[in-house]
PDB file of C-alpha atoms in Angstrom:
ATOM      1  CA  MET O  22      63.091  71.281  59.511  1.00 54.00           C
ATOM      2  CA  SER O  23      65.686  71.260  62.196  1.00 52.00           C
ATOM      3  CA  GLU O  24      69.681  71.903  61.225  1.00 52.00           C
ATOM      4  CA  LYS O  25      69.813  68.474  61.787  1.00 50.00           C
ATOM      5  CA  ASN O  26      67.363  67.151  59.615  1.00 52.00           C
ATOM      6  CA  ARG O  27      68.605  69.184  56.669  1.00 52.00           C
ATOM      7  CA  GLU O  28      72.333  67.944  56.854  1.00 52.00           C
ATOM      8  CA  GLY O  29      70.754  64.303  57.431  1.00 52.00           C
ATOM      9  CA  LYS O  30      69.214  64.753  53.901  1.00 53.00           C
ATOM     10  CA  ARG O  31      72.336  66.787  52.683  1.00 56.00           C
ATOM     11  CA  THR O  32      74.377  63.499  53.256  1.00 65.00           C
ATOM     12  CA  ALA O  33      72.085  61.477  52.158  1.00 59.00           C
ATOM     13  CA  ARG O  34      72.273  63.315  48.456  1.00 65.00           C
ATOM     14  CA  GLU O  35      75.918  63.640  48.595  1.00 67.00           C
ATOM     15  CA  ARG O  36      76.288  59.682  49.708  1.00 62.00           C
ATOM     16  CA  LEU O  37      73.604  58.947  46.370  1.00 58.00           C
ATOM     17  CA  ALA O  38      75.662  61.375  44.150  1.00 62.00           C
ATOM     18  CA  ASP O  39      78.865  59.622  45.107  1.00 63.00           C
ATOM     19  CA  GLU O  40      76.855  56.475  44.200  1.00 59.00           C
ATOM     20  CA  ARG O  41      75.805  57.482  40.952  1.00 60.00           C
ATOM     21  CA  ALA O  42      79.324  58.627  39.992  1.00 57.00           C
ATOM     22  CA  LYS O  43      80.903  55.897  41.141  1.00 55.00           C
ATOM     23  CA  GLN O  44      78.221  53.800  39.055  1.00 52.00           C
ATOM     24  CA  LYS O  45      79.241  56.227  35.710  1.00 52.00           C
ATOM     25  CA  THR O  46      82.829  55.573  36.518  1.00 46.00           C
ATOM     26  CA  ALA O  47      82.416  51.560  36.627  1.00 43.00           C
ATOM     27  CA  ASP O  48      80.155  51.530  33.503  1.00 42.00           C
ATOM     28  CA  LYS O  49      82.726  53.791  31.491  1.00 42.00           C
ATOM     29  CA  ARG O  50      85.573  51.631  32.726  1.00 40.00           C
ATOM     30  CA  ARG O  51      83.379  48.381  31.402  1.00 38.00           C
ATOM     31  CA  ARG O  52      83.292  50.245  27.857  1.00 38.00           C
ATOM     32  CA  VAL O  53      86.471  51.019  27.742  1.00 35.00           C
ATOM     33  CA  LEU O  54      87.331  47.598  28.481  1.00 36.00           C
ATOM     34  CA  ILE O  55      84.879  46.051  25.796  1.00 37.00           C
ATOM     35  CA  VAL O  56      86.564  48.361  23.147  1.00 39.00           C
ATOM     36  CA  GLY O  57      89.868  47.545  23.883  1.00 38.00           C
ATOM     37  CA  ALA O  58      89.058  43.797  23.985  1.00 40.00           C
ATOM     38  CA  SER O  59      87.573  44.678  20.116  1.00 46.00           C
ATOM     39  CA  VAL O  60      90.363  46.552  18.900  1.00 45.00           C
ATOM     40  CA  VAL O  61      93.478  44.528  20.657  1.00 36.00           C
ATOM     41  CA  CYS O  62      93.608  41.606  17.584  1.00 73.00           C
ATOM     42  CA  VAL O  63      93.372  44.724  15.465  1.00 53.00           C
ATOM     43  CA  LEU O  64      95.669  46.948  16.664  1.00 37.00           C
ATOM     44  CA  GLY O  65      98.564  44.017  17.620  1.00 44.00           C
ATOM     45  CA  LEU O  66      99.142  43.430  13.510  1.00 36.00           C
ATOM     46  CA  ALA O  67     100.448  46.783  12.832  1.00 37.00           C
ATOM     47  CA  ALA O  68     101.906  47.082  16.103  1.00 36.00           C
ATOM     48  CA  VAL O  69     103.817  43.955  15.619  1.00 36.00           C
ATOM     49  CA  ILE O  70     104.733  43.215  12.046  1.00 35.00           C
ATOM     50  CA  GLY O  71     108.272  43.827  12.773  1.00 31.00           C
ATOM     51  CA  VAL O  72     108.122  41.507  15.533  1.00 34.00           C
ATOM     52  CA  ILE O  73     106.826  39.154  13.323  1.00 36.00           C
ATOM     53  CA  ALA O  74     109.146  39.638  10.561  1.00 33.00           C
ATOM     54  CA  ALA O  75     111.893  39.302  12.814  1.00 30.00           C
ATOM     55  CA  ASN O  76     110.790  36.083  14.553  1.00 37.00           C
ATOM     56  CA  SER O  77     108.923  34.543  11.160  1.00 36.00           C
ATOM     57  CA  GLY O  78     111.803  31.395  11.368  1.00 36.00           C
ATOM     58  CA  LYS O  79     111.838  30.845  14.829  1.00 42.00           C
ATOM     59  CA  GLU O  80     108.559  29.320  15.676  1.00 51.00           C
ATOM     60  CA  LYS O  81     107.674  28.003  11.803  1.00 58.00           C
ATOM     61  CA  SER O  82     106.908  24.429  11.702  1.00 66.00           C
ATOM     62  CA  SER O  83     109.201  21.581   9.489  1.00 67.00           C
ATOM     63  CA  GLY O  84     107.848  19.253   7.321  1.00 80.00           C
ATOM     64  CA  PRO O  85     104.793  18.739   4.693  1.00 91.00           C
ATOM     65  CA  VAL O  86     101.826  21.005   4.666  1.00 96.00           C
ATOM     66  CA  VAL O  87      98.950  18.496   5.428  1.00 97.00           C
ATOM     67  CA  ALA O  88      95.713  20.096   5.372  1.00 98.00           C
ATOM     68  CA  PRO O  89      92.618  18.930   6.878  1.00 98.00           C
ATOM     69  CA  SER O  90      89.992  16.877   5.697  1.00 98.00           C
ATOM     70  CA  GLY O  91      87.359  18.720   3.284  1.00 97.00           C
ATOM     71  CA  ALA O  92      89.509  22.151   3.697  1.00 98.00           C
ATOM     72  CA  ASN O  93      88.921  24.051   0.383  1.00 97.00           C
ATOM     73  CA  GLY O  94      89.553  27.146  -1.544  1.00 95.00           C
ATOM     74  CA  GLN O  95      92.697  28.120  -2.660  1.00 95.00           C
ATOM     75  CA  ASP O  96      95.798  26.372  -1.015  1.00 96.00           C
ATOM     76  CA  SER O  97      92.872  24.383   0.645  1.00 98.00           C
ATOM     77  CA  LEU O  98      93.164  26.937   4.051  1.00 98.00           C
ATOM     78  CA  ALA O  99      89.234  27.028   4.072  1.00 98.00           C
ATOM     79  CA  VAL O 100      87.660  24.813   6.757  1.00 98.00           C
ATOM     80  CA  PRO O 101      84.432  24.557   5.464  1.00 98.00           C
ATOM     81  CA  VAL O 102      81.123  24.584   7.320  1.00 98.00           C
ATOM     82  CA  GLY O 103      77.242  24.175   6.255  1.00 97.00           C
ATOM     83  CA  LYS O 104      76.148  23.078   2.856  1.00 95.00           C
ATOM     84  CA  GLU O 105      78.084  23.883  -0.331  1.00 93.00           C
ATOM     85  CA  GLY O 106      75.475  25.077  -2.152  1.00 94.00           C
ATOM     86  CA  ALA O 107      73.988  27.654   0.467  1.00 97.00           C
ATOM     87  CA  ARG O 108      73.396  30.870  -1.458  1.00 97.00           C
ATOM     88  CA  SER O 109      75.786  33.277   1.330  1.00 98.00           C
ATOM     89  CA  THR O 110      79.059  32.692   2.184  1.00 98.00           C
ATOM     90  CA  LEU O 111      80.524  33.855   5.382  1.00 98.00           C
ATOM     91  CA  VAL O 112      84.424  33.997   5.333  1.00 98.00           C
ATOM     92  CA  VAL O 113      85.782  34.322   8.757  1.00 98.00           C
ATOM     93  CA  TRP O 114      89.517  34.739   9.571  1.00 98.00           C
ATOM     94  CA  GLU O 115      90.331  34.183  13.157  1.00 98.00           C
ATOM     95  CA  ASP O 116      92.422  33.780  15.682  1.00 98.00           C
ATOM     96  CA  PHE O 117      91.612  31.307  18.721  1.00 98.00           C
ATOM     97  CA  ARG O 118      93.695  33.620  21.508  1.00 97.00           C
ATOM     98  CA  CYS O 119      92.088  36.847  20.080  1.00 97.00           C
ATOM     99  CA  PRO O 120      89.553  38.184  22.488  1.00 97.00           C
ATOM    100  CA  ALA O 121      87.755  40.228  20.098  1.00 96.00           C
ATOM    101  CA  CYS O 122      87.089  36.658  17.976  1.00 97.00           C
ATOM    102  CA  LYS O 123      85.676  35.346  21.155  1.00 97.00           C
ATOM    103  CA  ALA O 124      83.174  38.854  21.756  1.00 96.00           C
ATOM    104  CA  PHE O 125      82.308  38.296  17.782  1.00 96.00           C
ATOM    105  CA  GLU O 126      81.913  34.498  18.554  1.00 97.00           C
ATOM    106  CA  ALA O 127      79.569  34.723  21.625  1.00 96.00           C
ATOM    107  CA  ALA O 128      77.263  37.379  20.202  1.00 96.00           C
ATOM    108  CA  TYR O 129      77.135  35.463  16.757  1.00 97.00           C
ATOM    109  CA  SER O 130      77.765  32.463  17.138  1.00 97.00           C
ATOM    110  CA  PRO O 131      73.878  31.562  17.748  1.00 97.00           C
ATOM    111  CA  ALA O 132      72.761  33.012  14.245  1.00 97.00           C
ATOM    112  CA  ILE O 133      75.806  31.290  12.276  1.00 98.00           C
ATOM    113  CA  HIS O 134      74.650  28.039  13.674  1.00 98.00           C
ATOM    114  CA  GLU O 135      70.861  28.596  12.905  1.00 98.00           C
ATOM    115  CA  LEU O 136      71.542  29.600   9.053  1.00 98.00           C
ATOM    116  CA  THR O 137      74.381  26.703   8.611  1.00 98.00           C
ATOM    117  CA  GLY O 138      71.910  24.322   9.780  1.00 97.00           C
ATOM    118  CA  SER O 139      69.162  25.386   7.597  1.00 97.00           C
ATOM    119  CA  GLY O 140      71.186  24.992   4.883  1.00 97.00           C
ATOM    120  CA  LYS O 141      71.257  29.308   4.145  1.00 98.00           C
ATOM    121  CA  LEU O 142      74.566  29.743   5.039  1.00 98.00           C
ATOM    122  CA  LYS O 143      77.918  28.548   4.205  1.00 98.00           C
ATOM    123  CA  VAL O 144      81.273  29.344   6.373  1.00 98.00           C
ATOM    124  CA  GLU O 145      84.795  29.078   5.383  1.00 98.00           C
ATOM    125  CA  TYR O 146      86.917  29.555   8.228  1.00 98.00           C
ATOM    126  CA  HIS O 147      90.697  30.537   7.907  1.00 98.00           C
ATOM    127  CA  LEU O 148      92.864  30.259  10.917  1.00 98.00           C
ATOM    128  CA  ALA O 149      95.503  33.331  11.925  1.00 97.00           C
ATOM    129  CA  THR O 150      98.170  33.062  14.635  1.00 97.00           C
ATOM    130  CA  ILE O 151      98.739  37.080  15.250  1.00 95.00           C
ATOM    131  CA  ILE O 152      98.559  37.041  18.695  1.00 96.00           C
ATOM    132  CA  ASP O 153     101.398  34.274  19.161  1.00 96.00           C
ATOM    133  CA  GLY O 154     103.319  37.163  17.104  1.00 92.00           C
ATOM    134  CA  ASN O 155     102.090  40.226  19.496  1.00 91.00           C
ATOM    135  CA  MET O 156     102.494  38.109  22.966  1.00 93.00           C
ATOM    136  CA  GLY O 157     104.633  35.502  22.314  1.00 94.00           C
ATOM    137  CA  GLY O 158     104.151  31.898  22.528  1.00 97.00           C
ATOM    138  CA  THR O 159     102.291  29.471  20.393  1.00 98.00           C
ATOM    139  CA  GLY O 160      98.712  28.941  22.110  1.00 98.00           C
ATOM    140  CA  SER O 161      97.142  30.167  18.595  1.00 98.00           C
ATOM    141  CA  ARG O 162      99.212  27.858  16.211  1.00 98.00           C
ATOM    142  CA  ASN O 163      98.438  25.045  18.785  1.00 98.00           C
ATOM    143  CA  ALA O 164      95.210  25.720  19.116  1.00 98.00           C
ATOM    144  CA  ALA O 165      94.430  26.234  15.311  1.00 98.00           C
ATOM    145  CA  ASN O 166      96.511  22.614  15.157  1.00 98.00           C
ATOM    146  CA  ALA O 167      93.854  21.217  17.342  1.00 98.00           C
ATOM    147  CA  ALA O 168      90.700  22.861  15.556  1.00 98.00           C
ATOM    148  CA  ALA O 169      92.091  20.970  12.163  1.00 98.00           C
ATOM    149  CA  CYS O 170      92.552  17.687  13.881  1.00 98.00           C
ATOM    150  CA  ALA O 171      89.206  18.129  15.401  1.00 98.00           C
ATOM    151  CA  GLN O 172      87.906  18.846  11.264  1.00 98.00           C
ATOM    152  CA  ASP O 173      89.751  15.101  10.433  1.00 98.00           C
ATOM    153  CA  ALA O 174      87.143  13.948  12.860  1.00 98.00           C
ATOM    154  CA  GLY O 175      83.771  15.760  11.823  1.00 98.00           C
ATOM    155  CA  LYS O 176      83.966  17.526  15.232  1.00 98.00           C
ATOM    156  CA  PHE O 177      85.161  21.353  13.782  1.00 98.00           C
ATOM    157  CA  PRO O 178      82.177  23.235  14.862  1.00 98.00           C
ATOM    158  CA  ALA O 179      82.153  21.913  18.153  1.00 98.00           C
ATOM    159  CA  TYR O 180      85.315  22.146  19.057  1.00 98.00           C
ATOM    160  CA  HIS O 181      85.890  25.362  17.641  1.00 98.00           C
ATOM    161  CA  ASP O 182      83.358  26.729  20.015  1.00 98.00           C
ATOM    162  CA  VAL O 183      84.735  25.015  22.986  1.00 98.00           C
ATOM    163  CA  LEU O 184      88.063  26.673  22.005  1.00 98.00           C
ATOM    164  CA  TYR O 185      86.798  30.065  22.383  1.00 98.00           C
ATOM    165  CA  GLU O 186      83.984  29.248  25.093  1.00 98.00           C
ATOM    166  CA  ASN O 187      87.455  28.493  27.284  1.00 98.00           C
ATOM    167  CA  GLN O 188      89.439  31.298  25.845  1.00 98.00           C
ATOM    168  CA  PRO O 189      92.278  32.067  28.614  1.00 96.00           C
ATOM    169  CA  GLU O 190      93.206  35.442  28.786  1.00 94.00           C
ATOM    170  CA  GLU O 191      95.085  36.841  26.140  1.00 90.00           C
ATOM    171  CA  THR O 192      98.514  37.308  27.953  1.00 91.00           C
ATOM    172  CA  SER O 193      98.218  33.596  29.209  1.00 95.00           C
ATOM    173  CA  ASP O 194      99.637  31.242  26.505  1.00 97.00           C
ATOM    174  CA  ASP O 195      97.695  28.383  27.852  1.00 98.00           C
ATOM    175  CA  TYR O 196      96.751  26.949  24.482  1.00 98.00           C
ATOM    176  CA  ALA O 197     100.235  26.243  23.842  1.00 98.00           C
ATOM    177  CA  ASP O 198     100.186  22.916  26.474  1.00 98.00           C
ATOM    178  CA  ASN O 199      98.483  20.349  24.486  1.00 98.00           C
ATOM    179  CA  GLY O 200      97.204  18.728  27.653  1.00 98.00           C
ATOM    180  CA  LYS O 201      94.948  21.712  27.910  1.00 98.00           C
ATOM    181  CA  LEU O 202      93.770  21.433  24.478  1.00 98.00           C
ATOM    182  CA  LEU O 203      93.391  17.258  24.731  1.00 98.00           C
ATOM    183  CA  GLU O 204      91.362  18.212  27.679  1.00 98.00           C
ATOM    184  CA  LEU O 205      88.847  20.613  26.391  1.00 98.00           C
ATOM    185  CA  ALA O 206      88.446  18.052  23.681  1.00 98.00           C
ATOM    186  CA  LYS O 207      86.722  15.729  26.632  1.00 98.00           C
ATOM    187  CA  LYS O 208      83.600  18.296  25.922  1.00 98.00           C
ATOM    188  CA  VAL O 209      82.913  17.191  22.586  1.00 98.00           C
ATOM    189  CA  ASP O 210      81.501  13.926  21.958  1.00 98.00           C
ATOM    190  CA  GLY O 211      83.707  11.349  20.322  1.00 97.00           C
ATOM    191  CA  LEU O 212      86.470  13.523  19.917  1.00 98.00           C
ATOM    192  CA  ASP O 213      88.532  12.176  22.337  1.00 98.00           C
ATOM    193  CA  THR O 214      90.306   9.337  20.099  1.00 98.00           C
ATOM    194  CA  PRO O 215      93.698   8.198  19.994  1.00 98.00           C
ATOM    195  CA  ALA O 216      93.616   9.341  16.361  1.00 98.00           C
ATOM    196  CA  PHE O 217      92.695  13.161  17.427  1.00 98.00           C
ATOM    197  CA  ARG O 218      95.286  12.816  20.241  1.00 98.00           C
ATOM    198  CA  THR O 219      98.218  11.519  18.011  1.00 98.00           C
ATOM    199  CA  CYS O 220      96.952  14.625  15.647  1.00 98.00           C
ATOM    200  CA  VAL O 221      97.404  17.203  18.248  1.00 98.00           C
ATOM    201  CA  GLU O 222     100.667  15.901  20.204  1.00 98.00           C
ATOM    202  CA  LYS O 223     102.400  15.614  16.756  1.00 98.00           C
ATOM    203  CA  GLY O 224     101.336  19.032  15.061  1.00 98.00           C
ATOM    204  CA  THR O 225     100.389  17.350  11.974  1.00 98.00           C
ATOM    205  CA  HIS O 226      98.491  20.317  10.923  1.00 98.00           C
ATOM    206  CA  ASN O 227     101.289  23.217  12.080  1.00 98.00           C
ATOM    207  CA  THR O 228     102.463  23.706   8.549  1.00 98.00           C
ATOM    208  CA  TRP O 229      99.474  24.222   7.284  1.00 98.00           C
ATOM    209  CA  VAL O 230      98.954  26.302   9.692  1.00 98.00           C
ATOM    210  CA  ASP O 231     101.844  28.643   9.219  1.00 98.00           C
ATOM    211  CA  LYS O 232     100.853  28.630   5.537  1.00 97.00           C
ATOM    212  CA  SER O 233      97.259  29.724   6.530  1.00 98.00           C
ATOM    213  CA  ALA O 234      98.717  33.022   9.041  1.00 97.00           C
ATOM    214  CA  ALA O 235     101.111  33.820   6.191  1.00 96.00           C
ATOM    215  CA  ALA O 236      97.830  34.303   3.759  1.00 97.00           C
ATOM    216  CA  PHE O 237      96.529  36.236   6.477  1.00 96.00           C
ATOM    217  CA  ARG O 238      99.223  38.184   6.958  1.00 93.00           C
ATOM    218  CA  ASN O 239      99.595  38.560   3.237  1.00 95.00           C
ATOM    219  CA  GLY O 240      95.976  39.337   2.495  1.00 94.00           C
ATOM    220  CA  GLY O 241      95.746  43.126   3.193  1.00 90.00           C
ATOM    221  CA  PHE O 242      93.492  42.441   6.397  1.00 90.00           C
ATOM    222  CA  SER O 243      93.555  44.909   9.285  1.00 83.00           C
ATOM    223  CA  GLY O 244      93.330  42.237  11.913  1.00 93.00           C
ATOM    224  CA  THR O 245      90.927  39.478  13.219  1.00 95.00           C
ATOM    225  CA  PRO O 246      88.413  38.842  13.505  1.00 96.00           C
ATOM    226  CA  THR O 247      87.883  39.770   9.415  1.00 96.00           C
ATOM    227  CA  VAL O 248      84.072  38.730   8.452  1.00 97.00           C
ATOM    228  CA  LEU O 249      83.391  39.114   5.107  1.00 97.00           C
ATOM    229  CA  LEU O 250      79.665  38.342   4.119  1.00 97.00           C
ATOM    230  CA  ASP O 251      79.798  37.673   0.255  1.00 96.00           C
ATOM    231  CA  GLY O 252      83.111  39.774   0.059  1.00 94.00           C
ATOM    232  CA  LYS O 253      81.579  42.577   2.473  1.00 94.00           C
ATOM    233  CA  ASN O 254      83.664  43.003   5.373  1.00 94.00           C
ATOM    234  CA  ILE O 255      80.561  43.120   7.760  1.00 91.00           C
ATOM    235  CA  TYR O 256      82.902  43.388  10.983  1.00 84.00           C
ATOM    236  CA  GLN O 257      83.149  47.014  10.435  1.00 84.00           C
ATOM    237  CA  ASP O 258      79.910  47.348   9.573  1.00 89.00           C
ATOM    238  CA  ARG O 259      78.778  49.048  13.182  1.00 90.00           C
ATOM    239  CA  THR O 260      74.864  48.698  12.067  1.00 94.00           C
ATOM    240  CA  MET O 261      75.119  44.976  11.665  1.00 95.00           C
ATOM    241  CA  THR O 262      73.826  42.779  14.242  1.00 96.00           C
ATOM    242  CA  PRO O 263      72.800  39.047  14.472  1.00 96.00           C
ATOM    243  CA  ALA O 264      69.591  39.934  13.775  1.00 97.00           C
ATOM    244  CA  LYS O 265      70.543  41.893  10.736  1.00 97.00           C
ATOM    245  CA  LEU O 266      72.733  38.793   9.637  1.00 97.00           C
ATOM    246  CA  LYS O 267      70.303  36.670   9.362  1.00 97.00           C
ATOM    247  CA  GLN O 268      67.613  38.887   7.546  1.00 97.00           C
ATOM    248  CA  GLN O 269      70.135  39.600   4.798  1.00 97.00           C
ATOM    249  CA  VAL O 270      70.905  35.673   4.403  1.00 98.00           C
ATOM    250  CA  GLU O 271      67.734  34.947   4.734  1.00 97.00           C
ATOM    251  CA  ALA O 272      66.590  37.442   1.920  1.00 96.00           C
ATOM    252  CA  ALA O 273      69.540  36.178  -0.563  1.00 96.00           C
ATOM    253  CA  ALA O 274      68.498  32.342   0.506  1.00 95.00           C
ATOM    254  CA  LYS O 275      64.865  33.671  -0.920  1.00 92.00           C
ATOM    255  CA  GLY O 276      66.724  34.772  -4.387  1.00 80.00           C
TER     256      GLY O 276
END
């Protein structure tokens, strides 16, 4: 083999090795970003407790606590989805600005919808606002109020999904703009009504959202999402998958 050919092959091998190294670096960066997104909402709470405490009176709403239609649980702070008679209960604490909450929804919402639709699972959604305290702004609270308004209209599950599907970057407070929340309501059949618009624009449930956020802060939770299946934290279970969730719920349904 000529020196020129050997050099050509060596160069090709080097290029291939370089490309593989770049791919490994890119893959590692993506994994870091995914893990980072998963822990931001968890670490944020501990990191900014002082900020939340310092600002605790600045963004709070005034007026009576108006729970959304059908809210139940302690102090009527849970938004229920599914049949009351279901044997399994999933409690979800979430923040509509939280990227880890969006990741959870993207992975688990098909299974959750299937299980609630079949009457095997009921879900209690609790709304928190830790990203407002972490990053500043009112997008978490405004989105939670809009979701509560959607609950009044019987459209909570669909609007809940739309908010996560269109979630802005964590550093962007787009959901502080009620116009954005009203625009997204058009994606849900029958939600864009005068009653819904008034509820969103007036912040009818803002004080209820503040009370829910306080319950989260006082509940000893480590962050969002906190997901409890019949009292057991499944979000911290690294072996949990949507398939495993379905298996456990279906087993409970059979007795």
